[in-house]
Amino acid sequence: MSEEIVSRVSNYLTPQVPFKAIAQGAEAVVFTTNVHPYLPAKDSNNKTYVIKYRPPKRYRHPSIDRSLTKHRTLSESRLLAKLFLIPGLKVPQLIACDAYNGYIWIEFLGEDLPNDAGFSNLKNFLWMFAPSDPYDPIVKETLIKVGEQIGLLHWNDYCHGDLTSSNIVLVREGPESWQPYLIDFGLGSTSNMVEDKGVDLYVLERAIVSTHSLFADTYKEWLMHGFCQVYKNNGAEGEKKLKEVLNRFQEVRMRGRKRSMIG
């Protein structure tokens, strides 16, 4: 991570606010801090918060860059706020948004867990079980829950846009129970188009195949079981919409195979 980005964040937060970089992507950098954006330090209760920052892109004209940063930061914040209100859907809670400067403050998942319990993204979770028992009942239960979360997202006509196994966080609820959360909605959108939902499913399928190829068929079956159940729980209308989504998913999959064959 460049010193320029760290300096920008430090100047924005002021020297009195400690922060630590935990991830960097093409679009944004993610930090943690124990200072609430609004509450005095004495009232923060030593909780941890996540700060997502979109730094300026030098390859864009400054006015265009500012406009894009504002639009994308605001869009992601609005989407998170709406998703948080959907019963059963698990996403981090939005705390604050500074769209003009490209900052979003959100809840830190797994805050109350001991250090050895923690949390994991789906990719690392599956790797954790791979050497011992990749078909452990805990893995099956967790993947079905992940499928249910995606089903709830799509049933309510929202799409993720970058649904990889790294953007699904698992928080431990007990010795043998994990709760999935969907994170990073920078490319998310409101959409009732089956094409967008099919692409979401295809992106996740490719992520599972690329990192867990030996067990991918079983993992995909468990994921789709949870996904389909959400639609089936909504009666005839759900069955009809599920058929449309699955048909488009197959079409998207076929197009992806043709592209990979052509090169």
Short mmCIF file of N, CA, C and O in Angstrom, two decimals, residues 114-216:
data_model
loop_
_atom_site.label_atom_id
_atom_site.label_comp_id
_atom_site.label_asym_id
_atom_site.label_seq_id
_atom_site.Cartn_x
_atom_site.Cartn_y
_atom_site.Cartn_z
N PRO A 114 -14.00 -14.26 20.69
CA PRO A 114 -12.61 -14.32 21.14
C PRO A 114 -11.67 -14.46 19.95
O PRO A 114 -12.07 -14.90 18.87
N ASN A 115 -10.43 -14.11 20.15
CA ASN A 115 -9.46 -14.08 19.04
C ASN A 115 -9.30 -15.42 18.35
O ASN A 115 -9.06 -15.49 17.15
N ASP A 116 -9.42 -16.52 19.09
CA ASP A 116 -9.20 -17.83 18.49
C ASP A 116 -10.45 -18.33 17.75
O ASP A 116 -10.39 -19.33 17.05
N ALA A 117 -11.59 -17.67 17.96
CA ALA A 117 -12.81 -18.08 17.25
C ALA A 117 -12.92 -17.33 15.94
O ALA A 117 -13.00 -17.91 14.87
N GLY A 118 -12.90 -16.00 16.06
CA GLY A 118 -12.84 -15.14 14.89
C GLY A 118 -13.88 -15.39 13.83
O GLY A 118 -15.00 -15.79 14.11
N PHE A 119 -13.46 -15.13 12.61
CA PHE A 119 -14.32 -15.32 11.47
C PHE A 119 -13.44 -15.58 10.26
O PHE A 119 -12.23 -15.46 10.32
N SER A 120 -14.06 -15.95 9.16
CA SER A 120 -13.30 -16.33 7.97
C SER A 120 -14.14 -16.01 6.74
O SER A 120 -15.37 -15.98 6.81
N ASN A 121 -13.47 -15.76 5.61
CA ASN A 121 -14.27 -15.71 4.40
C ASN A 121 -14.51 -17.14 3.91
O ASN A 121 -13.89 -18.09 4.38
N LEU A 122 -15.44 -17.28 2.99
CA LEU A 122 -15.84 -18.62 2.56
C LEU A 122 -14.67 -19.39 1.94
O LEU A 122 -14.53 -20.60 2.16
N LYS A 123 -13.84 -18.70 1.19
CA LYS A 123 -12.71 -19.37 0.55
C LYS A 123 -11.78 -20.02 1.58
O LYS A 123 -11.45 -21.20 1.47
N ASN A 124 -11.41 -19.27 2.60
CA ASN A 124 -10.51 -19.81 3.61
C ASN A 124 -11.20 -20.86 4.48
O ASN A 124 -10.56 -21.80 4.94
N PHE A 125 -12.50 -20.69 4.70
CA PHE A 125 -13.27 -21.66 5.46
C PHE A 125 -13.22 -23.03 4.78
O PHE A 125 -12.99 -24.05 5.43
N LEU A 126 -13.43 -23.05 3.47
CA LEU A 126 -13.40 -24.32 2.74
C LEU A 126 -11.99 -24.92 2.72
O LEU A 126 -11.82 -26.14 2.80
N TRP A 127 -10.99 -24.08 2.61
CA TRP A 127 -9.60 -24.56 2.67
C TRP A 127 -9.30 -25.16 4.04
O TRP A 127 -8.53 -26.12 4.16
N MET A 128 -9.89 -24.59 5.08
CA MET A 128 -9.64 -25.07 6.44
C MET A 128 -10.11 -26.52 6.61
O MET A 128 -9.47 -27.31 7.31
N PHE A 129 -11.20 -26.89 5.94
CA PHE A 129 -11.74 -28.24 6.08
C PHE A 129 -11.16 -29.21 5.04
O PHE A 129 -11.28 -30.42 5.22
N ALA A 130 -10.58 -28.69 3.96
CA ALA A 130 -10.13 -29.54 2.86
C ALA A 130 -9.16 -30.65 3.28
O ALA A 130 -9.30 -31.80 2.85
N PRO A 131 -8.14 -30.38 4.13
CA PRO A 131 -7.18 -31.45 4.46
C PRO A 131 -7.78 -32.59 5.30
O PRO A 131 -7.32 -33.72 5.21
N SER A 132 -8.78 -32.29 6.13
CA SER A 132 -9.32 -33.30 7.04
C SER A 132 -10.60 -33.93 6.50
O SER A 132 -10.66 -35.13 6.26
N ASP A 133 -11.64 -33.12 6.33
CA ASP A 133 -12.93 -33.66 5.88
C ASP A 133 -13.68 -32.59 5.08
O ASP A 133 -14.46 -31.83 5.64
N PRO A 134 -13.45 -32.52 3.77
CA PRO A 134 -14.10 -31.49 2.95
C PRO A 134 -15.62 -31.63 2.89
O PRO A 134 -16.31 -30.69 2.50
N TYR A 135 -16.13 -32.82 3.25
CA TYR A 135 -17.58 -33.05 3.21
C TYR A 135 -18.18 -33.10 4.62
O TYR A 135 -19.23 -33.70 4.85
N ASP A 136 -17.50 -32.47 5.56
CA ASP A 136 -17.97 -32.40 6.93
C ASP A 136 -19.39 -31.82 6.97
O ASP A 136 -19.71 -30.91 6.20
N PRO A 137 -20.27 -32.34 7.84
CA PRO A 137 -21.63 -31.79 7.95
C PRO A 137 -21.65 -30.28 8.21
O PRO A 137 -22.59 -29.59 7.80
N ILE A 138 -20.61 -29.77 8.88
CA ILE A 138 -20.54 -28.32 9.13
C ILE A 138 -20.40 -27.57 7.80
O ILE A 138 -21.00 -26.51 7.61
N VAL A 139 -19.61 -28.14 6.89
CA VAL A 139 -19.43 -27.51 5.58
C VAL A 139 -20.76 -27.52 4.82
O VAL A 139 -21.15 -26.51 4.22
N LYS A 140 -21.45 -28.64 4.86
CA LYS A 140 -22.73 -28.73 4.15
C LYS A 140 -23.73 -27.72 4.70
O LYS A 140 -24.36 -26.98 3.93
N GLU A 141 -23.86 -27.68 6.01
CA GLU A 141 -24.82 -26.76 6.64
C GLU A 141 -24.48 -25.31 6.30
O GLU A 141 -25.36 -24.50 5.99
N THR A 142 -23.18 -24.99 6.32
CA THR A 142 -22.75 -23.62 6.06
C THR A 142 -23.01 -23.23 4.61
O THR A 142 -23.49 -22.11 4.33
N LEU A 143 -22.70 -24.11 3.67
CA LEU A 143 -22.92 -23.80 2.25
C LEU A 143 -24.41 -23.66 1.93
O LEU A 143 -24.80 -22.83 1.10
N ILE A 144 -25.24 -24.44 2.59
CA ILE A 144 -26.69 -24.29 2.40
C ILE A 144 -27.13 -22.90 2.90
O ILE A 144 -27.93 -22.21 2.25
N LYS A 145 -26.56 -22.47 4.03
CA LYS A 145 -26.87 -21.14 4.56
C LYS A 145 -26.40 -20.05 3.59
O LYS A 145 -27.09 -19.04 3.40
N VAL A 146 -25.23 -20.25 3.00
CA VAL A 146 -24.73 -19.28 2.02
C VAL A 146 -25.70 -19.18 0.84
O VAL A 146 -26.05 -18.09 0.38
N GLY A 147 -26.14 -20.34 0.35
CA GLY A 147 -27.11 -20.36 -0.74
C GLY A 147 -28.39 -19.64 -0.38
O GLY A 147 -28.98 -18.92 -1.20
N GLU A 148 -28.83 -19.79 0.87
CA GLU A 148 -30.04 -19.11 1.33
C GLU A 148 -29.85 -17.59 1.32
O GLU A 148 -30.76 -16.84 0.95
N GLN A 149 -28.67 -17.13 1.73
CA GLN A 149 -28.40 -15.70 1.72
C GLN A 149 -28.44 -15.12 0.30
O GLN A 149 -29.01 -14.05 0.06
N ILE A 150 -27.87 -15.85 -0.63
CA ILE A 150 -27.90 -15.40 -2.03
C ILE A 150 -29.33 -15.44 -2.56
O ILE A 150 -29.77 -14.54 -3.29
N GLY A 151 -30.08 -16.48 -2.17
CA GLY A 151 -31.47 -16.57 -2.57
C GLY A 151 -32.29 -15.40 -2.06
O GLY A 151 -33.11 -14.82 -2.78
N LEU A 152 -32.08 -15.01 -0.79
CA LEU A 152 -32.79 -13.87 -0.22
C LEU A 152 -32.43 -12.58 -0.96
O LEU A 152 -33.29 -11.73 -1.22
N LEU A 153 -31.16 -12.45 -1.28
CA LEU A 153 -30.71 -11.26 -2.02
C LEU A 153 -31.42 -11.16 -3.36
O LEU A 153 -31.99 -10.13 -3.71
N HIS A 154 -31.41 -12.25 -4.11
CA HIS A 154 -32.01 -12.26 -5.45
C HIS A 154 -33.53 -12.19 -5.40
O HIS A 154 -34.15 -11.52 -6.24
N TRP A 155 -34.13 -12.88 -4.45
CA TRP A 155 -35.59 -12.86 -4.36
C TRP A 155 -36.11 -11.43 -4.14
O TRP A 155 -37.18 -11.06 -4.61
N ASN A 156 -35.34 -10.63 -3.41
CA ASN A 156 -35.72 -9.25 -3.15
C ASN A 156 -35.24 -8.29 -4.24
O ASN A 156 -35.28 -7.07 -4.07
N ASP A 157 -34.79 -8.88 -5.36
CA ASP A 157 -34.39 -8.11 -6.55
C ASP A 157 -33.19 -7.20 -6.31
O ASP A 157 -33.17 -6.02 -6.69
N TYR A 158 -32.15 -7.78 -5.69
CA TYR A 158 -30.85 -7.14 -5.58
C TYR A 158 -29.80 -8.11 -6.10
O TYR A 158 -29.96 -9.33 -5.98
N CYS A 159 -28.74 -7.57 -6.66
CA CYS A 159 -27.62 -8.40 -7.14
C CYS A 159 -26.32 -7.87 -6.57
O CYS A 159 -26.17 -6.68 -6.32
N HIS A 160 -25.38 -8.78 -6.37
CA HIS A 160 -24.11 -8.43 -5.73
C HIS A 160 -23.14 -7.80 -6.71
O HIS A 160 -22.50 -6.79 -6.41
N GLY A 161 -22.98 -8.40 -7.88
CA GLY A 161 -22.07 -7.85 -8.88
C GLY A 161 -20.67 -8.39 -8.83
O GLY A 161 -19.92 -8.32 -9.81
N ASP A 162 -20.24 -8.94 -7.69
CA ASP A 162 -18.89 -9.51 -7.56
C ASP A 162 -18.95 -10.62 -6.51
O ASP A 162 -18.23 -10.61 -5.51
N LEU A 163 -19.79 -11.60 -6.77
CA LEU A 163 -20.10 -12.63 -5.77
C LEU A 163 -19.05 -13.73 -5.77
O LEU A 163 -19.28 -14.85 -6.23
N THR A 164 -17.89 -13.44 -5.20
CA THR A 164 -16.84 -14.43 -5.07
C THR A 164 -16.84 -15.00 -3.65
O THR A 164 -17.48 -14.45 -2.74
N SER A 165 -16.11 -16.08 -3.45
CA SER A 165 -16.04 -16.69 -2.12
C SER A 165 -15.27 -15.81 -1.13
O SER A 165 -15.35 -16.03 0.08
N SER A 166 -14.55 -14.80 -1.63
CA SER A 166 -13.87 -13.86 -0.74
C SER A 166 -14.81 -12.79 -0.21
O SER A 166 -14.51 -12.12 0.78
N ASN A 167 -15.95 -12.60 -0.88
CA ASN A 167 -16.91 -11.58 -0.48
C ASN A 167 -18.08 -12.16 0.31
O ASN A 167 -19.15 -11.55 0.40
N ILE A 168 -17.85 -13.36 0.86
CA ILE A 168 -18.82 -13.98 1.77
C ILE A 168 -18.07 -14.28 3.06
O ILE A 168 -17.14 -15.09 3.08
N VAL A 169 -18.46 -13.61 4.13
CA VAL A 169 -17.78 -13.75 5.42
C VAL A 169 -18.59 -14.65 6.32
O VAL A 169 -19.82 -14.55 6.39
N LEU A 170 -17.91 -15.55 7.02
CA LEU A 170 -18.57 -16.47 7.94
C LEU A 170 -18.19 -16.10 9.37
O LEU A 170 -17.01 -16.01 9.71
N VAL A 171 -19.22 -15.87 10.19
CA VAL A 171 -19.01 -15.52 11.60
C VAL A 171 -19.44 -16.71 12.45
O VAL A 171 -20.55 -17.22 12.30
N ARG A 172 -18.56 -17.14 13.33
CA ARG A 172 -18.87 -18.31 14.16
C ARG A 172 -19.96 -17.98 15.18
O ARG A 172 -19.88 -16.98 15.90
N GLU A 173 -21.00 -18.83 15.21
CA GLU A 173 -22.09 -18.66 16.17
C GLU A 173 -22.01 -19.68 17.30
O GLU A 173 -22.62 -19.50 18.34
N GLY A 174 -21.28 -20.75 17.07
CA GLY A 174 -21.13 -21.80 18.07
C GLY A 174 -20.01 -22.72 17.64
O GLY A 174 -19.38 -22.51 16.60
N PRO A 175 -19.75 -23.79 18.41
CA PRO A 175 -18.66 -24.71 18.07
C PRO A 175 -18.79 -25.31 16.67
O PRO A 175 -17.79 -25.59 16.02
N GLU A 176 -20.04 -25.53 16.22
CA GLU A 176 -20.24 -26.16 14.92
C GLU A 176 -21.25 -25.38 14.07
O GLU A 176 -21.98 -25.96 13.27
N SER A 177 -21.27 -24.08 14.23
CA SER A 177 -22.25 -23.28 13.50
C SER A 177 -21.63 -21.96 13.05
O SER A 177 -21.00 -21.25 13.84
N TRP A 178 -21.82 -21.64 11.76
CA TRP A 178 -21.29 -20.42 11.18
C TRP A 178 -22.41 -19.68 10.46
O TRP A 178 -23.22 -20.29 9.78
N GLN A 179 -22.43 -18.35 10.60
CA GLN A 179 -23.43 -17.53 9.94
C GLN A 179 -22.78 -16.74 8.81
O GLN A 179 -21.86 -15.96 9.05
N PRO A 180 -23.22 -16.94 7.56
CA PRO A 180 -22.65 -16.18 6.45
C PRO A 180 -23.21 -14.77 6.35
O PRO A 180 -24.40 -14.54 6.60
N TYR A 181 -22.34 -13.84 5.98
CA TYR A 181 -22.69 -12.46 5.68
C TYR A 181 -22.18 -12.13 4.28
O TYR A 181 -21.07 -12.55 3.91
N LEU A 182 -22.94 -11.38 3.52
CA LEU A 182 -22.50 -10.90 2.22
C LEU A 182 -21.87 -9.53 2.41
O LEU A 182 -22.45 -8.66 3.07
N ILE A 183 -20.68 -9.31 1.84
CA ILE A 183 -19.98 -8.04 2.02
C ILE A 183 -19.56 -7.48 0.66
O ILE A 183 -19.67 -8.15 -0.37
N ASP A 184 -19.07 -6.25 0.68
CA ASP A 184 -18.50 -5.56 -0.47
C ASP A 184 -19.49 -5.43 -1.63
O ASP A 184 -19.41 -6.15 -2.63
N PHE A 185 -20.38 -4.46 -1.51
CA PHE A 185 -21.40 -4.22 -2.53
C PHE A 185 -21.03 -3.05 -3.44
O PHE A 185 -21.91 -2.33 -3.91
N GLY A 186 -19.73 -2.88 -3.68
CA GLY A 186 -19.29 -1.79 -4.55
C GLY A 186 -19.83 -1.90 -5.97
O GLY A 186 -19.99 -0.90 -6.66
N LEU A 187 -20.11 -3.13 -6.42
CA LEU A 187 -20.69 -3.35 -7.76
C LEU A 187 -22.14 -3.82 -7.66
O LEU A 187 -22.71 -4.26 -8.65
N GLY A 188 -22.73 -3.72 -6.47
CA GLY A 188 -24.09 -4.19 -6.27
C GLY A 188 -25.11 -3.27 -6.91
O GLY A 188 -24.84 -2.11 -7.24
N SER A 189 -26.33 -3.79 -7.07
CA SER A 189 -27.38 -3.01 -7.72
C SER A 189 -28.75 -3.56 -7.39
O SER A 189 -28.90 -4.71 -6.95
N THR A 190 -29.75 -2.71 -7.59
CA THR A 190 -31.13 -3.17 -7.57
C THR A 190 -31.45 -3.70 -8.96
O THR A 190 -31.26 -3.00 -9.95
N SER A 191 -31.90 -4.94 -9.05
CA SER A 191 -32.15 -5.53 -10.37
C SER A 191 -33.12 -6.70 -10.26
O SER A 191 -32.95 -7.58 -9.43
N ASN A 192 -34.13 -6.69 -11.13
CA ASN A 192 -35.03 -7.84 -11.24
C ASN A 192 -34.75 -8.65 -12.50
O ASN A 192 -35.54 -9.50 -12.89
N MET A 193 -33.61 -8.38 -13.13
CA MET A 193 -33.25 -9.06 -14.37
C MET A 193 -32.62 -10.42 -14.08
O MET A 193 -31.68 -10.52 -13.29
N VAL A 194 -33.14 -11.45 -14.72
CA VAL A 194 -32.60 -12.80 -14.51
C VAL A 194 -31.16 -12.90 -15.02
O VAL A 194 -30.38 -13.71 -14.52
N GLU A 195 -30.80 -12.07 -15.97
CA GLU A 195 -29.43 -12.07 -16.48
C GLU A 195 -28.45 -11.71 -15.37
O GLU A 195 -27.42 -12.39 -15.19
N ASP A 196 -28.75 -10.66 -14.62
CA ASP A 196 -27.86 -10.24 -13.54
C ASP A 196 -27.76 -11.31 -12.46
O ASP A 196 -26.68 -11.54 -11.90
N LYS A 197 -28.87 -11.95 -12.16
CA LYS A 197 -28.86 -13.00 -11.14
C LYS A 197 -28.10 -14.23 -11.63
O LYS A 197 -27.36 -14.87 -10.86
N GLY A 198 -28.26 -14.55 -12.91
CA GLY A 198 -27.53 -15.67 -13.49
C GLY A 198 -26.03 -15.42 -13.47
O GLY A 198 -25.24 -16.33 -13.19
N VAL A 199 -25.63 -14.17 -13.75
CA VAL A 199 -24.21 -13.83 -13.72
C VAL A 199 -23.66 -13.93 -12.31
O VAL A 199 -22.55 -14.42 -12.09
N ASP A 200 -24.43 -13.47 -11.31
CA ASP A 200 -24.01 -13.61 -9.91
C ASP A 200 -23.69 -15.07 -9.58
O ASP A 200 -22.64 -15.39 -9.01
N LEU A 201 -24.62 -15.96 -9.94
CA LEU A 201 -24.44 -17.38 -9.65
C LEU A 201 -23.24 -17.96 -10.40
O LEU A 201 -22.49 -18.78 -9.85
N TYR A 202 -23.05 -17.52 -11.62
CA TYR A 202 -21.93 -18.03 -12.42
C TYR A 202 -20.59 -17.57 -11.84
O TYR A 202 -19.62 -18.36 -11.78
N VAL A 203 -20.52 -16.32 -11.40
CA VAL A 203 -19.28 -15.80 -10.81
C VAL A 203 -18.91 -16.61 -9.56
O VAL A 203 -17.75 -16.97 -9.36
N LEU A 204 -19.90 -16.90 -8.73
CA LEU A 204 -19.62 -17.69 -7.52
C LEU A 204 -19.21 -19.12 -7.90
O LEU A 204 -18.28 -19.68 -7.30
N GLU A 205 -19.88 -19.69 -8.88
CA GLU A 205 -19.52 -21.03 -9.31
C GLU A 205 -18.07 -21.09 -9.79
O GLU A 205 -17.32 -22.00 -9.43
N ARG A 206 -17.65 -20.12 -10.59
CA ARG A 206 -16.27 -20.09 -11.09
C ARG A 206 -15.28 -19.92 -9.94
O ARG A 206 -14.18 -20.49 -9.96
N ALA A 207 -15.66 -19.13 -8.94
CA ALA A 207 -14.77 -18.94 -7.79
C ALA A 207 -14.59 -20.25 -7.02
O ALA A 207 -13.47 -20.60 -6.61
N ILE A 208 -15.68 -21.00 -6.84
CA ILE A 208 -15.60 -22.28 -6.13
C ILE A 208 -14.78 -23.29 -6.93
O ILE A 208 -13.93 -24.00 -6.39
N VAL A 209 -15.02 -23.35 -8.23
CA VAL A 209 -14.29 -24.30 -9.08
C VAL A 209 -12.81 -23.98 -9.11
O VAL A 209 -11.97 -24.89 -9.07
N SER A 210 -12.46 -22.71 -9.16
CA SER A 210 -11.04 -22.33 -9.30
C SER A 210 -10.24 -22.60 -8.03
O SER A 210 -9.03 -22.85 -8.10
N THR A 211 -10.88 -22.54 -6.87
CA THR A 211 -10.13 -22.71 -5.62
C THR A 211 -10.37 -24.05 -4.93
O THR A 211 -9.57 -24.46 -4.08
N HIS A 212 -11.47 -24.73 -5.27
CA HIS A 212 -11.80 -26.00 -4.60
C HIS A 212 -12.31 -27.01 -5.63
O HIS A 212 -13.37 -27.61 -5.46
N SER A 213 -11.55 -27.18 -6.69
CA SER A 213 -12.01 -27.94 -7.84
C SER A 213 -12.36 -29.40 -7.51
O SER A 213 -13.29 -29.97 -8.09
N LEU A 214 -11.63 -30.02 -6.58
CA LEU A 214 -11.87 -31.44 -6.27
C LEU A 214 -13.25 -31.68 -5.67
O LEU A 214 -13.83 -32.75 -5.83
N PHE A 215 -13.76 -30.68 -4.96
CA PHE A 215 -15.03 -30.85 -4.25
C PHE A 215 -16.12 -29.93 -4.78
O PHE A 215 -17.19 -29.82 -4.18
N ALA A 216 -15.84 -29.26 -5.91
CA ALA A 216 -16.71 -28.20 -6.40
C ALA A 216 -18.12 -28.68 -6.72
O ALA A 216 -19.09 -27.98 -6.44
#
